[in-house]
Amino acid sequence: MEAFRRLALIFLACGAALLCAQDRKARPPADQAAQFRQRAVTRLAAGDRQLALADLNQALQLNPDDAQAWRLRAETNAALGDHKQAAMDFTRAIELRLERSPVYLGRANAWRELKDFDKAFADYASAIKLRLDDPEPYRQRAALYLQLGRDQDAIDDLDRVIQFLPADTRSYLKRAQAYGNAGRFDRAVADLDTVLLREPRNAEALGLRAAALARLGQHTKAIADFTNAITLDRNNPKLHLARADSYSAIGEARSAFEDRDRAVQLAPGMAEAYLARGGSYHSLGQHPDGLADRTKALALNPQLTVAWKARGNANFLLERFDDAIHDLAEAVRLDPADTETASLLQLARFRKEQLKAPGTEAPKPVMVTESALTATNLSELPVKRETAPAPVPAAAPPASVPTPPIPAPAPTPAAPAALNHTPSSTPAAPPAAPPPPRLPAPVPALGPDAHNARARAATQAGNYELALAHFSAALAARPSYALALNGRGFVYLKLRKPLPAIEDFTAAIKLDPNYANAYRNRAAARRLIGDEAGATADHDREQQLLKSR
């Protein structure tokens, strides 16, 4: 009897186990998928993205129609840097009718990282349409506009963000950057004033306001802001380089040198810091040290074309023609489209031969001034000299003679020249001071179009002094003459004066935002001062305008 009772208990236990197993098999896969998805959420909150990704993969195997799981996996992949997979996962979530603003926004950001900007803009527009009161899509789209150099579009979107969030200092900061890129430095200063009123110890805002003030020619105020920014961010070499440019603009050569020297100490691997300090050494008459710093810059970055030009110019002015020929030839190899450096190289070769055979007829000369020794404006935002003219008011540009373009630099070849070039001799003392420059003869009183035509003829003839005189006369008669501004900027560029050139090109663009040639010329000027980001933005804008014709 006892044996029978035990056998019955065993039978009941087996039956219960069988029923439990059948119950587990009968549980819907969707419920199991939801459990994996919930565990993934917990792991994401704890920062365990890889484990969360494994859970989401399990959830989607069990239930491929779980739109929330697709969205979570898309966000996880984006956080892990797999933007291609993220875009695919967001797309699947949208196909499953999860058409929500954050999903389109997430996919737009993935397209942006993949540089598929057309799709990104389309998704930003969808996100905005689904939630007109959400500032985030406007903020993210503004960031893409800034990246592409579409500053006015960025300003428009940031205006909307600030309407929604009037206390959002980050949006004021970004709008200030857009204003600065567009040359509207007074508006940039106003936005940065707002930021600093709320966050007086914001080092980034102080540095940006200082750069904008410098572009407005207010170098004393700029130096004060740079100083405060440096107090808050002592190890930022770019702040020291930017403050040095303002010191240099007001004639404080020793203070400029100290800042550039500090930048070298903070960033011993930064080629631009050595290049800038080399310019200070030259301005102080310490030419061997200046050449040594430019050599160090080239050792750190052999592809830094401006350093080859700077050292070549310095050697030319010091009448070390063998060394000048070597450096200028390398600059031309890196940038074959730079006709100015090619002309200086031709002149250096002539001067070398002239020393051997006096009386040789010189090639057409190029303007080389002492400023070539000391050009160091390599900070993110170039500065404006105290004596530069104020921007002209906006007006419609007239149509006239086309402006001669400045070719864009060609791609940099891979193989650098040898850096161990031995100088031909010990650096010589600088040449005697040149006689005072001869002033151009007064130009006759003509109409602005006649002055513009004569200026262009003088430019083609290489008579840059006369060209400047006629362009300036044209602008005195018609301040809103965009063609004359672009032409005068071109002449400044020929004279190796990129800062006033940039001012003229910017003024021309303000008058005619679709002036493709002015963008092209300003890109060339910005490259001369090391502002590669600005040059790239101008080049991209020029290409957009040309494609839209």
Coordinates of C-alpha atoms in Angstrom, one line a residue:
M1 CA 0.0 0.0 0.0
E2 CA 2.8 2.4 0.9
A3 CA 4.5 1.6 -2.4
F4 CA 1.3 2.5 -4.3
R5 CA 1.1 5.8 -2.4
R6 CA 4.6 6.7 -3.3
L7 CA 4.0 5.8 -7.0
A8 CA 1.0 8.1 -7.1
L9 CA 3.0 11.0 -5.6
I10 CA 5.7 10.6 -8.3
F11 CA 3.0 10.5 -11.0
L12 CA 1.5 13.8 -9.7
A13 CA 4.8 15.5 -9.5
C14 CA 5.7 14.6 -13.1
G15 CA 2.3 15.8 -14.3
A16 CA 2.8 19.1 -12.6
A17 CA 6.2 19.6 -14.1
L18 CA 4.8 18.7 -17.5
L19 CA 2.0 21.3 -17.1
C20 CA 4.6 24.0 -16.1
A21 CA 6.6 23.2 -19.2
Q22 CA 3.6 23.4 -21.4
D23 CA 2.7 26.8 -19.8
R24 CA 6.1 28.2 -20.6
K25 CA 5.8 27.0 -24.2
A26 CA 2.4 28.6 -24.4
R27 CA 3.6 32.0 -23.2
P28 CA 3.5 34.4 -26.2
P29 CA 7.0 35.4 -27.6
A30 CA 5.9 39.1 -27.3
D31 CA 5.8 38.8 -23.6
Q32 CA 9.3 37.3 -23.5
A33 CA 10.5 40.1 -25.9
A34 CA 9.0 42.7 -23.6
Q35 CA 11.0 41.3 -20.7
F36 CA 14.2 41.5 -22.7
R37 CA 13.4 45.1 -23.7
Q38 CA 12.6 46.1 -20.2
R39 CA 15.9 44.6 -19.0
A40 CA 17.7 46.5 -21.7
V41 CA 16.1 49.8 -20.5
T42 CA 17.5 49.0 -17.0
R43 CA 20.9 48.3 -18.3
L44 CA 20.9 51.5 -20.4
A45 CA 20.1 53.5 -17.3
A46 CA 23.1 51.9 -15.7
G47 CA 25.4 52.7 -18.7
D48 CA 25.8 49.1 -19.8
R49 CA 25.2 49.7 -23.5
Q50 CA 26.7 46.5 -24.8
L51 CA 24.7 44.3 -22.5
A52 CA 21.6 46.3 -23.4
L53 CA 22.3 45.8 -27.1
A54 CA 22.5 42.1 -26.6
D55 CA 19.1 42.1 -24.8
L56 CA 17.5 44.2 -27.6
N57 CA 18.8 41.8 -30.2
Q58 CA 17.1 39.0 -28.3
A59 CA 13.9 41.0 -28.0
L60 CA 13.8 41.6 -31.8
Q61 CA 14.5 37.9 -32.6
L62 CA 11.4 37.1 -30.5
N63 CA 9.3 39.9 -31.8
P64 CA 10.5 41.6 -35.0
D65 CA 7.5 43.9 -34.9
D66 CA 8.4 45.6 -31.6
A67 CA 8.8 49.2 -32.8
Q68 CA 9.9 50.4 -29.4
A69 CA 12.7 47.8 -29.4
W70 CA 13.9 49.0 -32.8
R71 CA 13.9 52.6 -31.6
L72 CA 15.9 51.7 -28.4
R73 CA 18.4 49.6 -30.5
A74 CA 18.8 52.6 -32.9
E75 CA 19.5 55.0 -30.0
T76 CA 22.0 52.4 -28.5
N77 CA 23.8 51.9 -31.8
A78 CA 24.0 55.7 -32.3
A79 CA 25.5 56.0 -28.8
L80 CA 28.1 53.3 -29.7
G81 CA 29.0 55.1 -32.9
D82 CA 27.4 52.7 -35.4
H83 CA 25.4 55.4 -37.2
K84 CA 24.7 53.3 -40.3
Q85 CA 22.9 50.6 -38.2
A86 CA 21.2 53.3 -36.2
A87 CA 19.7 54.9 -39.3
M88 CA 18.5 51.4 -40.4
D89 CA 16.9 50.7 -37.0
F90 CA 15.2 54.1 -36.9
T91 CA 13.8 53.4 -40.4
R92 CA 12.4 50.1 -39.3
A93 CA 10.7 51.8 -36.3
I94 CA 9.1 54.4 -38.6
E95 CA 7.9 51.6 -41.0
L96 CA 6.2 50.0 -38.0
R97 CA 4.2 53.3 -37.6
L98 CA 6.3 54.7 -34.8
E99 CA 6.2 58.1 -36.5
R100 CA 7.2 60.4 -33.7
S101 CA 9.3 63.5 -33.6
P102 CA 12.2 62.0 -31.5
V103 CA 12.4 59.0 -34.0
Y104 CA 12.8 61.3 -37.0
L105 CA 15.2 63.5 -35.0
G106 CA 17.3 60.5 -34.1
R107 CA 17.5 59.4 -37.7
A108 CA 18.3 62.9 -38.8
N109 CA 21.3 63.0 -36.5
A110 CA 22.4 59.6 -37.8
W111 CA 22.2 60.9 -41.4
R112 CA 24.2 64.0 -40.3
E113 CA 27.0 61.8 -38.9
L114 CA 27.0 59.8 -42.2
K115 CA 27.2 63.1 -44.1
D116 CA 24.0 62.4 -46.0
F117 CA 22.8 66.0 -45.4
D118 CA 19.8 66.0 -47.7
K119 CA 18.2 63.1 -45.8
A120 CA 19.1 64.8 -42.5
F121 CA 17.3 68.0 -43.5
A122 CA 14.3 66.0 -44.6
D123 CA 14.1 64.2 -41.3
Y124 CA 14.6 67.5 -39.3
A125 CA 11.6 68.9 -41.2
S126 CA 9.5 65.9 -40.4
A127 CA 10.4 66.1 -36.7
I128 CA 9.4 69.8 -36.7
K129 CA 6.2 69.1 -38.5
L130 CA 5.2 66.5 -35.9
R131 CA 5.9 68.8 -33.0
L132 CA 5.9 72.4 -33.8
D133 CA 6.4 73.4 -30.2
D134 CA 9.6 71.3 -29.7
P135 CA 12.8 73.4 -29.8
E136 CA 15.2 70.4 -30.1
P137 CA 14.8 69.8 -33.9
Y138 CA 15.4 73.5 -34.5
R139 CA 18.5 73.3 -32.3
Q140 CA 19.9 70.2 -34.0
R141 CA 19.2 71.6 -37.5
A142 CA 20.9 74.9 -36.6
A143 CA 24.0 72.9 -35.7
L144 CA 24.0 71.3 -39.1
Y145 CA 23.5 74.7 -40.8
L146 CA 26.5 76.0 -38.9
Q147 CA 28.6 73.0 -39.9
L148 CA 27.8 73.7 -43.6
G149 CA 28.4 77.4 -43.4
R150 CA 24.7 78.4 -43.8
D151 CA 24.9 81.0 -41.1
Q152 CA 21.7 82.8 -41.8
D153 CA 19.7 79.6 -41.8
A154 CA 21.3 78.7 -38.5
I155 CA 20.4 82.1 -37.1
D156 CA 16.8 81.7 -38.1
D157 CA 16.5 78.3 -36.4
L158 CA 18.2 79.6 -33.2
D159 CA 15.8 82.5 -33.2
R160 CA 13.0 79.9 -32.9
V161 CA 14.8 78.1 -30.1
I162 CA 15.3 81.3 -28.2
Q163 CA 11.6 82.1 -28.6
F164 CA 10.8 78.8 -26.9
L165 CA 13.6 79.0 -24.4
P166 CA 14.5 82.6 -23.7
A167 CA 16.9 81.7 -20.9
D168 CA 18.8 79.1 -22.9
T169 CA 22.4 80.5 -22.9
R170 CA 23.7 77.7 -25.1
S171 CA 21.5 78.9 -28.0
Y172 CA 22.7 82.5 -27.6
L173 CA 26.2 81.2 -27.7
K174 CA 25.6 79.3 -30.9
R175 CA 23.8 82.2 -32.5
A176 CA 26.7 84.4 -31.6
Q177 CA 29.0 82.0 -33.5
A178 CA 26.7 82.2 -36.5
Y179 CA 26.7 86.0 -36.4
G180 CA 30.5 86.0 -36.2
N181 CA 30.8 83.7 -39.2
A182 CA 28.5 86.0 -41.1
G183 CA 30.6 89.0 -40.3
R184 CA 27.9 90.5 -38.0
F185 CA 30.2 91.0 -35.1
D186 CA 28.1 93.6 -33.3
R187 CA 25.2 91.2 -33.1
A188 CA 27.6 88.5 -31.9
V189 CA 28.8 90.7 -29.1
A190 CA 25.2 91.5 -28.1
D191 CA 24.4 87.7 -27.8
L192 CA 27.6 87.1 -25.9
D193 CA 26.7 90.0 -23.5
T194 CA 23.5 88.1 -22.8
V195 CA 25.3 84.9 -22.1
L196 CA 27.9 86.6 -19.8
L197 CA 25.2 88.5 -17.9
R198 CA 23.9 85.1 -16.8
E199 CA 27.2 83.2 -16.7
P200 CA 30.0 85.7 -16.1
R201 CA 32.5 82.9 -15.7
N202 CA 31.8 81.2 -19.1
A203 CA 35.3 81.0 -20.6
E204 CA 34.0 80.0 -24.1
A205 CA 31.7 83.1 -24.2
L206 CA 34.5 85.4 -23.0
G207 CA 36.9 84.1 -25.7
L208 CA 34.2 84.4 -28.5
R209 CA 33.3 87.9 -27.4
A210 CA 37.0 88.9 -27.3
A211 CA 37.4 87.5 -30.9
A212 CA 34.4 89.5 -32.1
L213 CA 35.6 92.7 -30.4
A214 CA 39.0 92.2 -32.1
R215 CA 37.3 91.9 -35.5
L216 CA 35.5 95.2 -34.7
G217 CA 38.9 96.8 -34.0
Q218 CA 38.2 97.1 -30.2
H219 CA 41.5 95.5 -29.2
T220 CA 41.7 96.9 -25.7
K221 CA 38.4 95.4 -24.8
A222 CA 39.3 92.2 -26.6
I223 CA 42.5 91.9 -24.5
A224 CA 40.5 92.3 -21.3
D225 CA 38.1 89.5 -22.3
F226 CA 40.9 87.3 -23.5
T227 CA 42.6 87.9 -20.1
N228 CA 39.5 86.9 -18.2
A229 CA 39.0 83.8 -20.4
I230 CA 42.6 82.8 -19.8
T231 CA 42.1 83.2 -16.0
L232 CA 39.3 80.6 -16.3
D233 CA 41.0 78.4 -18.8
R234 CA 44.8 78.8 -18.2
N235 CA 45.9 75.9 -20.4
N236 CA 44.2 76.9 -23.6
P237 CA 47.0 77.9 -26.1
K238 CA 44.5 79.3 -28.6
L239 CA 43.4 82.0 -26.2
H240 CA 47.0 83.1 -25.8
L241 CA 47.5 83.1 -29.6
A242 CA 44.4 85.2 -30.1
R243 CA 45.3 87.7 -27.4
A244 CA 48.7 87.9 -29.0
D245 CA 47.1 89.0 -32.2
S246 CA 45.3 91.9 -30.4
Y247 CA 48.5 92.9 -28.7
S248 CA 50.2 92.9 -32.0
A249 CA 47.5 95.0 -33.5
I250 CA 48.0 97.8 -31.0
G251 CA 51.8 97.7 -31.3
E252 CA 52.5 95.7 -28.1
A253 CA 55.1 93.4 -29.7
R254 CA 56.7 92.3 -26.4
S255 CA 53.3 91.3 -24.9
A256 CA 52.4 89.5 -28.2
F257 CA 55.7 87.6 -28.0
E258 CA 55.0 86.5 -24.3
D259 CA 51.6 85.1 -25.2
R260 CA 53.0 83.2 -28.2
D261 CA 55.8 81.9 -26.1
R262 CA 53.3 80.7 -23.5
A263 CA 51.3 79.0 -26.3
V264 CA 54.4 77.1 -27.3
Q265 CA 54.9 76.0 -23.6
L266 CA 51.3 74.8 -23.3
A267 CA 51.2 73.0 -26.7
P268 CA 54.8 72.0 -27.7
G269 CA 53.3 69.8 -30.4
M270 CA 51.3 72.7 -32.0
A271 CA 52.9 73.8 -35.2
E272 CA 50.8 77.0 -35.4
A273 CA 52.2 78.1 -32.0
Y274 CA 55.8 77.9 -33.3
L275 CA 54.9 79.7 -36.5
A276 CA 53.2 82.5 -34.5
R277 CA 56.2 82.9 -32.1
G278 CA 58.5 82.9 -35.1
G279 CA 56.7 85.9 -36.4
S280 CA 57.2 87.7 -33.0
Y281 CA 60.9 86.9 -33.1
H282 CA 61.2 88.5 -36.5
S283 CA 59.2 91.6 -35.3
L284 CA 61.7 92.0 -32.4
G285 CA 64.7 91.7 -34.8
Q286 CA 65.7 88.2 -33.6
H287 CA 65.7 86.6 -37.1
P288 CA 67.7 83.4 -36.3
D289 CA 65.2 82.5 -33.6
G290 CA 62.3 83.3 -35.9
L291 CA 63.7 81.0 -38.6
A292 CA 64.3 78.3 -36.0
D293 CA 60.7 78.5 -34.9
R294 CA 59.4 78.2 -38.4
T295 CA 61.7 75.3 -39.0
K296 CA 60.2 73.6 -35.9
A297 CA 56.7 74.3 -37.1
L298 CA 57.6 72.5 -40.4
A299 CA 59.1 69.6 -38.5
L300 CA 55.8 69.2 -36.6
N301 CA 53.6 69.6 -39.7
P302 CA 55.4 69.3 -43.1
Q303 CA 52.2 70.0 -44.9
L304 CA 51.7 73.4 -43.3
T305 CA 51.9 75.4 -46.5
V306 CA 51.7 78.8 -44.7
A307 CA 54.9 77.9 -42.8
W308 CA 56.9 77.2 -46.0
K309 CA 55.6 80.5 -47.3
A310 CA 56.5 82.4 -44.1
R311 CA 60.0 80.9 -43.9
G312 CA 60.5 81.5 -47.6
N313 CA 59.4 85.2 -47.3
A314 CA 61.7 85.7 -44.3
N315 CA 64.6 84.2 -46.1
F316 CA 63.8 86.4 -49.1
L317 CA 63.7 89.6 -47.0
L318 CA 67.0 88.6 -45.4
E319 CA 68.5 88.1 -48.9
R320 CA 69.1 84.4 -48.2
F321 CA 68.0 83.5 -51.7
D322 CA 69.1 79.8 -51.8
D323 CA 67.0 79.1 -48.7
A324 CA 64.2 81.2 -50.0
I325 CA 64.1 79.3 -53.2
H326 CA 64.0 76.0 -51.4
D327 CA 61.1 77.0 -49.1
L328 CA 59.1 78.8 -51.8
A329 CA 59.4 75.9 -54.2
E330 CA 58.1 73.6 -51.5
A331 CA 55.1 76.0 -50.9
V332 CA 54.4 75.9 -54.6
R333 CA 54.6 72.2 -54.7
L334 CA 52.0 71.9 -51.9
D335 CA 49.8 74.6 -53.4
P336 CA 50.4 74.9 -57.2
A337 CA 47.5 77.3 -57.6
D338 CA 49.2 80.0 -55.4
T339 CA 50.4 82.3 -58.2
E340 CA 51.7 84.9 -55.7
T341 CA 54.2 82.5 -54.1
A342 CA 55.2 81.3 -57.6
S343 CA 55.9 84.9 -58.6
L344 CA 58.0 85.4 -55.5
L345 CA 59.9 82.2 -56.2
Q346 CA 60.7 83.5 -59.7
L347 CA 61.9 86.8 -58.3
A348 CA 64.1 85.0 -55.7
R349 CA 65.7 83.0 -58.6
F350 CA 66.3 86.2 -60.5
R351 CA 67.9 87.9 -57.5
K352 CA 70.2 84.9 -57.0
E353 CA 71.3 85.1 -60.6
Q354 CA 71.6 88.9 -60.4
L355 CA 74.2 88.5 -57.7
K356 CA 76.2 86.4 -60.2
A357 CA 75.5 88.5 -63.3
P358 CA 74.5 92.1 -62.5
G359 CA 72.4 93.9 -65.1
T360 CA 70.0 91.1 -65.9
E361 CA 66.5 92.3 -66.6
A362 CA 64.2 91.5 -63.6
P363 CA 60.9 89.7 -64.0
K364 CA 57.7 91.4 -63.1
P365 CA 58.1 92.3 -59.4
V366 CA 55.8 91.2 -56.6
M367 CA 55.1 93.2 -53.5
V368 CA 57.0 91.7 -50.5
T369 CA 56.8 93.8 -47.3
E370 CA 58.3 93.5 -43.8
S371 CA 54.9 92.3 -42.7
A372 CA 55.7 89.0 -44.4
L373 CA 58.2 88.4 -41.6
T374 CA 55.7 88.9 -38.8
A375 CA 52.4 87.5 -40.2
T376 CA 51.1 85.3 -37.4
N377 CA 47.3 85.6 -37.4
L378 CA 46.6 81.9 -36.9
S379 CA 43.9 82.1 -34.2
E380 CA 40.4 80.7 -35.0
L381 CA 39.1 84.2 -35.7
P382 CA 41.4 86.7 -37.4
V383 CA 41.6 90.2 -36.1
K384 CA 40.9 93.6 -37.7
R385 CA 43.4 96.4 -37.5
E386 CA 42.6 99.5 -35.5
T387 CA 42.8 101.7 -38.6
A388 CA 40.6 99.5 -40.9
P389 CA 37.5 101.2 -42.3
A390 CA 34.1 100.3 -40.9
P391 CA 31.8 98.0 -42.9
V392 CA 29.6 99.7 -45.4
P393 CA 25.8 99.7 -45.1
A394 CA 23.9 97.1 -47.1
A395 CA 22.5 97.9 -50.5
A396 CA 21.8 96.2 -53.8
P397 CA 25.1 95.6 -55.8
P398 CA 25.4 96.9 -59.3
A399 CA 26.3 94.7 -62.3
S400 CA 29.6 95.5 -63.9
V401 CA 32.9 94.0 -65.0
P402 CA 33.5 90.5 -63.6
T403 CA 36.1 90.2 -60.9
P404 CA 39.2 88.1 -61.6
P405 CA 39.0 85.0 -59.5
I406 CA 41.6 83.7 -57.1
P407 CA 42.2 80.0 -57.7
A408 CA 41.4 77.6 -54.9
P409 CA 44.3 75.7 -53.5
A410 CA 44.9 72.3 -55.0
P411 CA 44.9 69.1 -52.9
T412 CA 48.1 68.7 -50.8
P413 CA 50.5 66.0 -52.2
A414 CA 51.3 63.2 -49.9
A415 CA 55.1 63.3 -50.0
P416 CA 56.7 66.3 -48.0
A417 CA 60.1 67.7 -48.9
A418 CA 63.1 67.0 -46.7
L419 CA 63.1 69.2 -43.6
N420 CA 66.8 68.9 -42.9
H421 CA 67.6 71.6 -45.5
T422 CA 70.9 73.2 -44.5
P423 CA 70.8 77.0 -44.6
S424 CA 73.2 78.5 -47.1
S425 CA 74.9 80.6 -44.4
T426 CA 74.5 82.2 -41.0
P427 CA 71.5 84.5 -41.0
A428 CA 72.5 87.9 -42.3
A429 CA 71.6 91.1 -40.6
P430 CA 68.3 92.5 -42.0
P431 CA 68.7 94.8 -44.9
A432 CA 68.7 98.6 -44.5
A433 CA 65.4 100.2 -44.1
P434 CA 63.7 100.9 -47.5
P435 CA 63.0 104.5 -48.5
P436 CA 59.5 105.8 -47.7
P437 CA 56.9 104.4 -50.1
R438 CA 56.1 106.6 -53.1
L439 CA 52.5 107.8 -52.9
P440 CA 50.4 107.3 -56.0
A441 CA 49.5 110.3 -58.1
P442 CA 46.0 111.7 -57.3
V443 CA 43.4 110.1 -59.5
P444 CA 41.1 112.3 -61.6
A445 CA 37.5 112.9 -60.6
L446 CA 35.4 110.3 -62.4
G447 CA 32.2 108.4 -61.9
P448 CA 32.3 105.2 -59.8
D449 CA 32.0 102.9 -62.8
A450 CA 34.8 104.7 -64.6
H451 CA 37.0 104.4 -61.5
N452 CA 36.2 100.7 -61.2
A453 CA 37.1 100.1 -64.9
R454 CA 40.4 101.9 -64.5
A455 CA 41.1 100.0 -61.3
R456 CA 40.7 96.7 -63.0
A457 CA 42.9 97.8 -65.9
A458 CA 45.6 98.8 -63.3
T459 CA 45.2 95.5 -61.5
Q460 CA 45.8 93.5 -64.8
A461 CA 48.8 95.7 -65.4
G462 CA 50.3 95.0 -62.0
N463 CA 50.0 98.6 -60.9
Y464 CA 48.4 97.8 -57.5
E465 CA 48.9 101.3 -55.9
L466 CA 47.0 102.9 -58.8
A467 CA 44.3 100.2 -58.6
L468 CA 43.8 100.8 -54.9
A469 CA 43.5 104.5 -55.5
H470 CA 40.8 104.0 -58.2
F471 CA 38.9 101.3 -56.2
S472 CA 38.9 103.6 -53.1
A473 CA 37.7 106.5 -55.3
A474 CA 34.9 104.4 -56.7
L475 CA 33.8 103.4 -53.1
A476 CA 34.0 107.0 -51.9
A477 CA 31.5 107.9 -54.7
R478 CA 29.3 104.7 -54.2
P479 CA 29.9 103.0 -50.8
S480 CA 27.5 100.2 -51.8
Y481 CA 29.6 99.1 -54.8
A482 CA 30.0 95.4 -54.2
L483 CA 32.2 94.9 -57.4
A484 CA 34.6 97.5 -56.3
L485 CA 34.8 96.1 -52.8
N486 CA 35.6 92.6 -54.2
G487 CA 38.1 94.2 -56.6
R488 CA 39.9 96.1 -53.9
G489 CA 40.0 93.0 -51.7
F490 CA 41.5 91.1 -54.6
V491 CA 44.3 93.8 -54.9
Y492 CA 44.9 93.5 -51.1
L493 CA 45.3 89.8 -51.6
K494 CA 47.8 90.4 -54.3
L495 CA 49.7 92.6 -51.9
R496 CA 49.7 89.9 -49.3
K497 CA 47.4 91.8 -47.0
P498 CA 44.7 89.2 -46.2
L499 CA 43.1 91.0 -43.3
P500 CA 41.9 94.1 -45.2
A501 CA 41.1 91.8 -48.1
I502 CA 38.8 89.7 -45.8
E503 CA 37.1 92.9 -44.7
D504 CA 36.4 94.0 -48.2
F505 CA 35.2 90.6 -49.3
T506 CA 32.9 90.4 -46.3
A507 CA 31.4 93.8 -47.0
A508 CA 30.8 92.7 -50.6
I509 CA 29.1 89.5 -49.4
K510 CA 26.9 91.6 -47.1
L511 CA 25.8 93.6 -50.1
D512 CA 25.2 90.6 -52.2
P513 CA 24.9 87.3 -50.2
N514 CA 25.0 85.3 -53.5
Y515 CA 28.3 86.8 -54.7
A516 CA 30.1 83.5 -55.4
N517 CA 33.3 85.1 -56.5
A518 CA 33.6 87.0 -53.3
Y519 CA 33.2 83.8 -51.3
R520 CA 36.0 82.2 -53.4
N521 CA 38.3 85.1 -52.9
R522 CA 37.6 85.3 -49.2
A523 CA 38.4 81.6 -48.9
A524 CA 41.8 82.2 -50.4
A525 CA 42.4 85.1 -48.0
R526 CA 41.4 83.0 -45.0
R527 CA 43.8 80.3 -46.0
L528 CA 46.6 82.8 -45.9
I529 CA 46.0 83.5 -42.2
G530 CA 45.5 79.8 -41.3
D531 CA 41.7 80.0 -41.0
E532 CA 41.0 76.7 -42.7
A533 CA 37.5 76.3 -41.2
G534 CA 36.4 79.6 -42.5
A535 CA 38.0 78.9 -45.9
T536 CA 36.3 75.6 -46.2
A537 CA 32.9 77.1 -45.3
D538 CA 33.4 79.9 -48.0
H539 CA 34.5 77.3 -50.6
D540 CA 31.4 75.2 -49.8
R541 CA 29.1 78.2 -50.1
E542 CA 30.7 79.2 -53.4
Q543 CA 30.1 75.7 -54.8
Q544 CA 26.5 75.8 -53.6
L545 CA 25.9 79.1 -55.4
L546 CA 27.5 77.8 -58.6
K547 CA 25.4 74.7 -58.6
S548 CA 22.2 76.7 -58.1
R549 CA 22.8 78.7 -61.3

